[in-house]
PDB file of C-alpha atoms in Angstrom:
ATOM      1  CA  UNK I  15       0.000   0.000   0.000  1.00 48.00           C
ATOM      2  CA  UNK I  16       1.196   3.592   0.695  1.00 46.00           C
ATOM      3  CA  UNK I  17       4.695   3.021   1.153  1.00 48.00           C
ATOM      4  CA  UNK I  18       5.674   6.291   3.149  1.00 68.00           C
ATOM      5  CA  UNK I  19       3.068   5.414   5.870  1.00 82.00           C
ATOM      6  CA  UNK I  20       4.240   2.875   8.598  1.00 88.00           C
ATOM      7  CA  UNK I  21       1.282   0.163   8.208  1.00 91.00           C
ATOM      8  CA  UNK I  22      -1.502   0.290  10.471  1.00 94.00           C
ATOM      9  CA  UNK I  23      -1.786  -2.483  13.056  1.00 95.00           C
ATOM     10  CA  UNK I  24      -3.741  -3.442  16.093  1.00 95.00           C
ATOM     11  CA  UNK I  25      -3.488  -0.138  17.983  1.00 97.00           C
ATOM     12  CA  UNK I  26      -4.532   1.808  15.463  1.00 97.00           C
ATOM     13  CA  UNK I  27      -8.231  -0.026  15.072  1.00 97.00           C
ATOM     14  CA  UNK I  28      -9.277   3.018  18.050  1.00 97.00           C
ATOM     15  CA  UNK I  29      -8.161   5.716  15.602  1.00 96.00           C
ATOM     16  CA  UNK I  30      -9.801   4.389  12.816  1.00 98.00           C
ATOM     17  CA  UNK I  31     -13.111   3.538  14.790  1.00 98.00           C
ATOM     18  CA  UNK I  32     -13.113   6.963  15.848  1.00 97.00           C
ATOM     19  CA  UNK I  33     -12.932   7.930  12.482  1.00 97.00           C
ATOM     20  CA  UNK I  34     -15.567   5.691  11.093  1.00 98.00           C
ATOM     21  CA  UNK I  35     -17.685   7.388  14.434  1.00 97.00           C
ATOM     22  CA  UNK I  36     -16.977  11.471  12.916  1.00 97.00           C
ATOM     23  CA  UNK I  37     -18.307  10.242   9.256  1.00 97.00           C
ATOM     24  CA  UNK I  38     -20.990   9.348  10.807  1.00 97.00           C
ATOM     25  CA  UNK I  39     -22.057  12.822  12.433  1.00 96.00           C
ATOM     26  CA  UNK I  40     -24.313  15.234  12.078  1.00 96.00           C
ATOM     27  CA  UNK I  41     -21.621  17.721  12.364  1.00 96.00           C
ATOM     28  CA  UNK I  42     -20.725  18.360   8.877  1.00 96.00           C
ATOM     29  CA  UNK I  43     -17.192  19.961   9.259  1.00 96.00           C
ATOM     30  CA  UNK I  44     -16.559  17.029  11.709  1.00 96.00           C
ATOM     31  CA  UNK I  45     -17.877  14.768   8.769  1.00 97.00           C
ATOM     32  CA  UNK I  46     -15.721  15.659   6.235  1.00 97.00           C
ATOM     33  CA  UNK I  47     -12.831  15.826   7.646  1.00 97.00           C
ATOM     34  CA  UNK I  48     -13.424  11.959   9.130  1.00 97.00           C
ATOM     35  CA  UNK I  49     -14.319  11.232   5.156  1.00 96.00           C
ATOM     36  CA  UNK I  50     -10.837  12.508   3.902  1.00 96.00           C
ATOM     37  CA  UNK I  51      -9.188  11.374   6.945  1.00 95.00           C
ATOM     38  CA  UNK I  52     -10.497   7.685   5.872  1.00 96.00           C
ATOM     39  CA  UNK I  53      -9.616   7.957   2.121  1.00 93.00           C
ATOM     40  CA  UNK I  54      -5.991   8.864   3.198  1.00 92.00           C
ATOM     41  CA  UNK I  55      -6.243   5.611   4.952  1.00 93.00           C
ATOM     42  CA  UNK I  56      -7.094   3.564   2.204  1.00 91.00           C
ATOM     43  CA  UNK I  57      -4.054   3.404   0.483  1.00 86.00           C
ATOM     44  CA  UNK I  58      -2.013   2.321   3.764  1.00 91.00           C
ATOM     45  CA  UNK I  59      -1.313  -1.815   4.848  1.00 92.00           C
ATOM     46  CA  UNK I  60      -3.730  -2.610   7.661  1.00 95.00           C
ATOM     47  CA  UNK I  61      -6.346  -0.282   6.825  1.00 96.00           C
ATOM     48  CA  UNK I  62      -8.776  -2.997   5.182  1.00 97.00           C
ATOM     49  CA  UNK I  63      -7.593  -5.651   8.657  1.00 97.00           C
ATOM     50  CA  UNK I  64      -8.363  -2.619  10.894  1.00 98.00           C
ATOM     51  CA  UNK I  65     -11.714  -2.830   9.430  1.00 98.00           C
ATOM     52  CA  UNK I  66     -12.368  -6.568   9.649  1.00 98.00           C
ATOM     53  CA  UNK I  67     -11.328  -6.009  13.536  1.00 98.00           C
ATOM     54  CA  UNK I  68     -13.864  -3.596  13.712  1.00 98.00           C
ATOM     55  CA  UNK I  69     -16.898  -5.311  12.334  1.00 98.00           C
ATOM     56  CA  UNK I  70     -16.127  -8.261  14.059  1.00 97.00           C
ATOM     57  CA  UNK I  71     -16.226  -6.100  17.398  1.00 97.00           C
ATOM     58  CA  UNK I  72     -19.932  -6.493  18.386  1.00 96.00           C
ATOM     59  CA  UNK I  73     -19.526  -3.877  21.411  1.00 97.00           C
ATOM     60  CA  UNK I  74     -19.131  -1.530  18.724  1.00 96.00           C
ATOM     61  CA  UNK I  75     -21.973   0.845  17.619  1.00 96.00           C
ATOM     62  CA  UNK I  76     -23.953  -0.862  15.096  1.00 96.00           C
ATOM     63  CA  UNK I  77     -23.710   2.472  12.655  1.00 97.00           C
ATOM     64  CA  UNK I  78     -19.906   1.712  13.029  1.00 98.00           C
ATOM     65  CA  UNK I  79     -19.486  -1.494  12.375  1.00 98.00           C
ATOM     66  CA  UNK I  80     -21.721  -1.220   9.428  1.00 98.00           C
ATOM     67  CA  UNK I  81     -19.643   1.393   7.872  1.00 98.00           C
ATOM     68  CA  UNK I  82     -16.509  -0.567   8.469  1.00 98.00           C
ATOM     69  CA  UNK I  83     -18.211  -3.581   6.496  1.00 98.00           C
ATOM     70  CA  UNK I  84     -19.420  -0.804   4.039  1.00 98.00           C
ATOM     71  CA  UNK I  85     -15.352   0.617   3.876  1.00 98.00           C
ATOM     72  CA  UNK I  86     -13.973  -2.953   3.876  1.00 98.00           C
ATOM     73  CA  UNK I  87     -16.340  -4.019   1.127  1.00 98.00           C
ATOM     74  CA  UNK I  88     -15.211  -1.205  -1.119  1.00 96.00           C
ATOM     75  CA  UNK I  89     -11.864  -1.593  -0.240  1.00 95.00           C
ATOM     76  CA  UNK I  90     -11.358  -4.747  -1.274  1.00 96.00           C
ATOM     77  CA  UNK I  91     -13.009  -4.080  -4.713  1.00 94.00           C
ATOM     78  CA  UNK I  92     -10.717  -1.376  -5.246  1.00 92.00           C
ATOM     79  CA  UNK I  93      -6.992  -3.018  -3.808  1.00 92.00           C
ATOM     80  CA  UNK I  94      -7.718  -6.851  -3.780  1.00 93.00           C
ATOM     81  CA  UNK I  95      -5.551  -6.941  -7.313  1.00 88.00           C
ATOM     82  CA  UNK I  96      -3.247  -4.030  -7.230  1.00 74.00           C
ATOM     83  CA  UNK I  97       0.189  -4.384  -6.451  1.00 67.00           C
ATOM     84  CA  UNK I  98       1.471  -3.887  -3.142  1.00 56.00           C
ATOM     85  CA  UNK I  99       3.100  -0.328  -2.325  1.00 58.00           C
ATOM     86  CA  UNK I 100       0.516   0.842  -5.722  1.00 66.00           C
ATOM     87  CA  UNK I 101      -2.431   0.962  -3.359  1.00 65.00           C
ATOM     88  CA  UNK I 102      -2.464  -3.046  -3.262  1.00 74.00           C
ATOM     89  CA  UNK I 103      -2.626  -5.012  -0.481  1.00 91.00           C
ATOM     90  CA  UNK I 104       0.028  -6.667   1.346  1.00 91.00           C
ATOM     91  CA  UNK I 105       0.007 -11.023   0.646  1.00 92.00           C
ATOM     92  CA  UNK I 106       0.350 -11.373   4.194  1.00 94.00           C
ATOM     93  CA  UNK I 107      -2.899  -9.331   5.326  1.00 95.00           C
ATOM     94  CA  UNK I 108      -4.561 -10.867   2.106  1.00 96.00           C
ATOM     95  CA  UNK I 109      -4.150 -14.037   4.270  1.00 96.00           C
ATOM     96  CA  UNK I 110      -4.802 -12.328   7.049  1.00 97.00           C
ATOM     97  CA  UNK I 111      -8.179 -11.026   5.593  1.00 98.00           C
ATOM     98  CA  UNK I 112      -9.111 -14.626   4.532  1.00 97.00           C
ATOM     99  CA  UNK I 113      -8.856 -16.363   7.930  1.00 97.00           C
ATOM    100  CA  UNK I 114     -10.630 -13.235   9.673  1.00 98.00           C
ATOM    101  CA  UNK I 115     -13.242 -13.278   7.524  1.00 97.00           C
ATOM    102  CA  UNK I 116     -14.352 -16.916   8.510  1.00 97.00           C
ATOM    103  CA  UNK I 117     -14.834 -15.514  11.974  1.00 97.00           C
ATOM    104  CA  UNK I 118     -17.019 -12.954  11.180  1.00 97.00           C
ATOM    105  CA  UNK I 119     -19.769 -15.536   9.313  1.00 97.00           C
ATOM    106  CA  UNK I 120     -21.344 -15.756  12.490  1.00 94.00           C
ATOM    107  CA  UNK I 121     -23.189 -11.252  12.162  1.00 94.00           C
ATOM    108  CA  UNK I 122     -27.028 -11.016  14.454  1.00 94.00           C
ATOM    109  CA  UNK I 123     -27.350  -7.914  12.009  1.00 96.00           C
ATOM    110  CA  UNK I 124     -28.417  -8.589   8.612  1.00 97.00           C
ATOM    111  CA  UNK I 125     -27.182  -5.393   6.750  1.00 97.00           C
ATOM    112  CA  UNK I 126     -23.497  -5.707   8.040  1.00 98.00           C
ATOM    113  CA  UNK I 127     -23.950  -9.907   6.989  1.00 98.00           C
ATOM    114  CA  UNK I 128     -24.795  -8.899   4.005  1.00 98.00           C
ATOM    115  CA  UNK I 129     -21.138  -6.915   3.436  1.00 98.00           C
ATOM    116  CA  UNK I 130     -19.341  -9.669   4.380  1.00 98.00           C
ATOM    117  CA  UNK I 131     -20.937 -11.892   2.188  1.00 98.00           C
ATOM    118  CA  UNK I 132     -20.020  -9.318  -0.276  1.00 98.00           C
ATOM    119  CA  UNK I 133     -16.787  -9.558   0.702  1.00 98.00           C
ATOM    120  CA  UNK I 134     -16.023 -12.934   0.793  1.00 98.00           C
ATOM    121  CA  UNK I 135     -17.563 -12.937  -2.698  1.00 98.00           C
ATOM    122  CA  UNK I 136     -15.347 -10.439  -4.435  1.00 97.00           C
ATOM    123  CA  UNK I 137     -12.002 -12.119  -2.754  1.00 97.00           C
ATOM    124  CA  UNK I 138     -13.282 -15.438  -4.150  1.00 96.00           C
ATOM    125  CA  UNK I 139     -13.649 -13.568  -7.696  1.00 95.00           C
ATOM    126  CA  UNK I 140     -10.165 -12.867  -7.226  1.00 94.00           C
ATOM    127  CA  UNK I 141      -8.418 -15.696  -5.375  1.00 95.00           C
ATOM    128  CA  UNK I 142     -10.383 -18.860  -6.390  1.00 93.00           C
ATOM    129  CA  UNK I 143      -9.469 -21.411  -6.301  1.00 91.00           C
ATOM    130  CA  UNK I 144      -4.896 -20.235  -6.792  1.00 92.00           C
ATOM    131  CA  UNK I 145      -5.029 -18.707  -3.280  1.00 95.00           C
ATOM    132  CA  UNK I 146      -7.589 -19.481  -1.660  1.00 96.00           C
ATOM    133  CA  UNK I 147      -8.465 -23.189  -2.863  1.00 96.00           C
ATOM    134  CA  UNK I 148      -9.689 -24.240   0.738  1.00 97.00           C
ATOM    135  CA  UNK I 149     -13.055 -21.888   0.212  1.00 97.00           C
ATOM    136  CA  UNK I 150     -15.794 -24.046   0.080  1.00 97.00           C
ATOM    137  CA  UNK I 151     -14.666 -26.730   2.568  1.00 97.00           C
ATOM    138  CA  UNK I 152     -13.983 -23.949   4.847  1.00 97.00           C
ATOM    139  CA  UNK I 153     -17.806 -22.791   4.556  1.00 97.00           C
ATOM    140  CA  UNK I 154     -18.704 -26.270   5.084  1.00 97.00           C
ATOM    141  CA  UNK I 155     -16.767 -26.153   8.233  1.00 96.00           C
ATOM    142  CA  UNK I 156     -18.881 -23.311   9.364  1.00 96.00           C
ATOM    143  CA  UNK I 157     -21.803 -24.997   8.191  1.00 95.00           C
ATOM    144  CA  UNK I 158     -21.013 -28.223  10.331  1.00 94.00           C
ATOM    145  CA  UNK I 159     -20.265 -25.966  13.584  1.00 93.00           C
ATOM    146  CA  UNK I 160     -23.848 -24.279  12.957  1.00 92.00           C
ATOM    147  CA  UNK I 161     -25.234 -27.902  12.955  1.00 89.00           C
ATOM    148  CA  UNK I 162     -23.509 -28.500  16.927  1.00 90.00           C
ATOM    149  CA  UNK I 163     -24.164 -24.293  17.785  1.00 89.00           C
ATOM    150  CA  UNK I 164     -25.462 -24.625  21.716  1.00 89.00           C
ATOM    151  CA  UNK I 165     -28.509 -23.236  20.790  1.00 93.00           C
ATOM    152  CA  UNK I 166     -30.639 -23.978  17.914  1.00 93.00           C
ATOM    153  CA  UNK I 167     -31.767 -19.934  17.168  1.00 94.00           C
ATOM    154  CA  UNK I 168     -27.329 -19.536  16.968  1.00 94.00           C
ATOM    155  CA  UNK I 169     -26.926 -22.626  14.672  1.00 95.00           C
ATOM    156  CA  UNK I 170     -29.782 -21.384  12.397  1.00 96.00           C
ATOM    157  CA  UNK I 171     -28.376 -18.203  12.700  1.00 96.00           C
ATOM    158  CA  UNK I 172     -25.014 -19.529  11.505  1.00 96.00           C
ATOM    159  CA  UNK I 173     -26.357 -21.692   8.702  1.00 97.00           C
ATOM    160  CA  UNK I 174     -28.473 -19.101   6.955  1.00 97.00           C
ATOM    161  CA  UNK I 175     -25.226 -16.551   6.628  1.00 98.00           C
ATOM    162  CA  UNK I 176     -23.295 -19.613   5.360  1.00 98.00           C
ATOM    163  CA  UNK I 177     -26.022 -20.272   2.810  1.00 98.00           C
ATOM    164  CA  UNK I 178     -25.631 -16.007   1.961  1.00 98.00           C
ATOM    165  CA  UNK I 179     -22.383 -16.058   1.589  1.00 98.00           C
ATOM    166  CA  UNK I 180     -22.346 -18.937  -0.795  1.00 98.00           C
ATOM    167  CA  UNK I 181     -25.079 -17.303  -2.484  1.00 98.00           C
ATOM    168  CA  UNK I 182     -23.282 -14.370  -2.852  1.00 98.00           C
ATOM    169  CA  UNK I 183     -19.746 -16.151  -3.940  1.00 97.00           C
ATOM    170  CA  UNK I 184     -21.537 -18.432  -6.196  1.00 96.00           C
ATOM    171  CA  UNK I 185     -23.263 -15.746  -8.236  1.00 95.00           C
ATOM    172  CA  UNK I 186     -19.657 -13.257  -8.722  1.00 95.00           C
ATOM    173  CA  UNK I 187     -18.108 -16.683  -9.401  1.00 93.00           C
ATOM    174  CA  UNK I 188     -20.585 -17.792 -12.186  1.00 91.00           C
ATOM    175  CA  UNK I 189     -20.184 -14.387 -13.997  1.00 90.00           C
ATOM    176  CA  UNK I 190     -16.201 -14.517 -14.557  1.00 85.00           C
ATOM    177  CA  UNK I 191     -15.933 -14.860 -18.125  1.00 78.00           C
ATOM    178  CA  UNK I 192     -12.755 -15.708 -18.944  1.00 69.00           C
ATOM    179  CA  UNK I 193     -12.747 -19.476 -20.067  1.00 63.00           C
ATOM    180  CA  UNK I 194      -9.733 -20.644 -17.772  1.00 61.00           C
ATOM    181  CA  UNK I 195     -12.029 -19.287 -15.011  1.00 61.00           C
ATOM    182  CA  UNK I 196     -15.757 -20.550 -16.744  1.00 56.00           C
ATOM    183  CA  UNK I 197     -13.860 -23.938 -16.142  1.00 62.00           C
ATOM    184  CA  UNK I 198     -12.836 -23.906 -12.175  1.00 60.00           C
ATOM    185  CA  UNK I 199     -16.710 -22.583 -12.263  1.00 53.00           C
TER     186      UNK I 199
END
């Protein structure tokens, strides 16, 4: 990504909260400035893992954690497949990215489960099956763990934004057009 910055890490994800917290005033001056300060962000390593950390932060304000989804989402679409230190992202959070998202499956909101199925479906446009060939039997995984959740409302829970995510990664998978890919389809 930016390669002037230092890369964001783990005690940054309060900074960039706060952020996501000032585009979401009512103050407009206060607004804007959160809105620039994020798209300066973009374009530094971490930014897109100090999202994931915040959406997957339920004691977070819902309006927050929606917006990181929102942020991560676009993100992604934008950097997945640039190079790294040209706005990419790094191969190591790329890996990162993949194993957080399978812990944030499990959303209670529907709007912010519906961004990471988003997510998960534009990585798998990208990285299925070279780098990330384990996709599907790692949803399967999650689908088997919602089968033993300790409640039955949780495993339901569980298996229906399994069954979205698929939904979603199935349907950006089945419009690649390219032939090499029409065949992994």
């Amino acid at each position: 990504m930016d390669s002037q910055q230092p890369p964001l890490s783990a005690q940054d994800v309060p900074n960039v909260l706060s952020c996501l917290q000032g585009a979401l005033s009512q103050n407009n001056p206060v607004q804007k400035q959160a809105e620039a300060f994020l798209s300066s962000l973009e374009l530094r390593a971490g930014f897109t893992s100090c999202l994931a950390e915040i959406v997957g932060a339920t004691e977070n304000e819902h309006s927050a954690r929606w917006l990181a989804a929102t942020h991560l989402k676009n993100s992604v679409s934008r950097n997945w497949r640039s190079k790294a230190g040209h706005g990419g992202i790094t191969n190591e959070e790329k890996a990162y990215l993949r194993t957080k998202l399978l812990q944030l499956v499990r959303q209670d909101d529907n709007q912010i489960a519906v961004q990471v199925a988003l997510v998960f479906a534009k990585i798998a446009r990208f990285d299925y099956p070279r780098e990330w060939p384990n996709l599907f039997s790692d949803l399967m995984t999650q689908l088997s763990a919602a089968a033993s959740a300790s409640t039955p409302a949780e495993g339901t829970l569980m298996a229906r934004r399994v069954y979205l995510i698929l939904h979603h990664v199935l349907k950006e998978l089945s419009s690649k057009r390219l032939v090499a890919d029409q065949k992994n389809f």
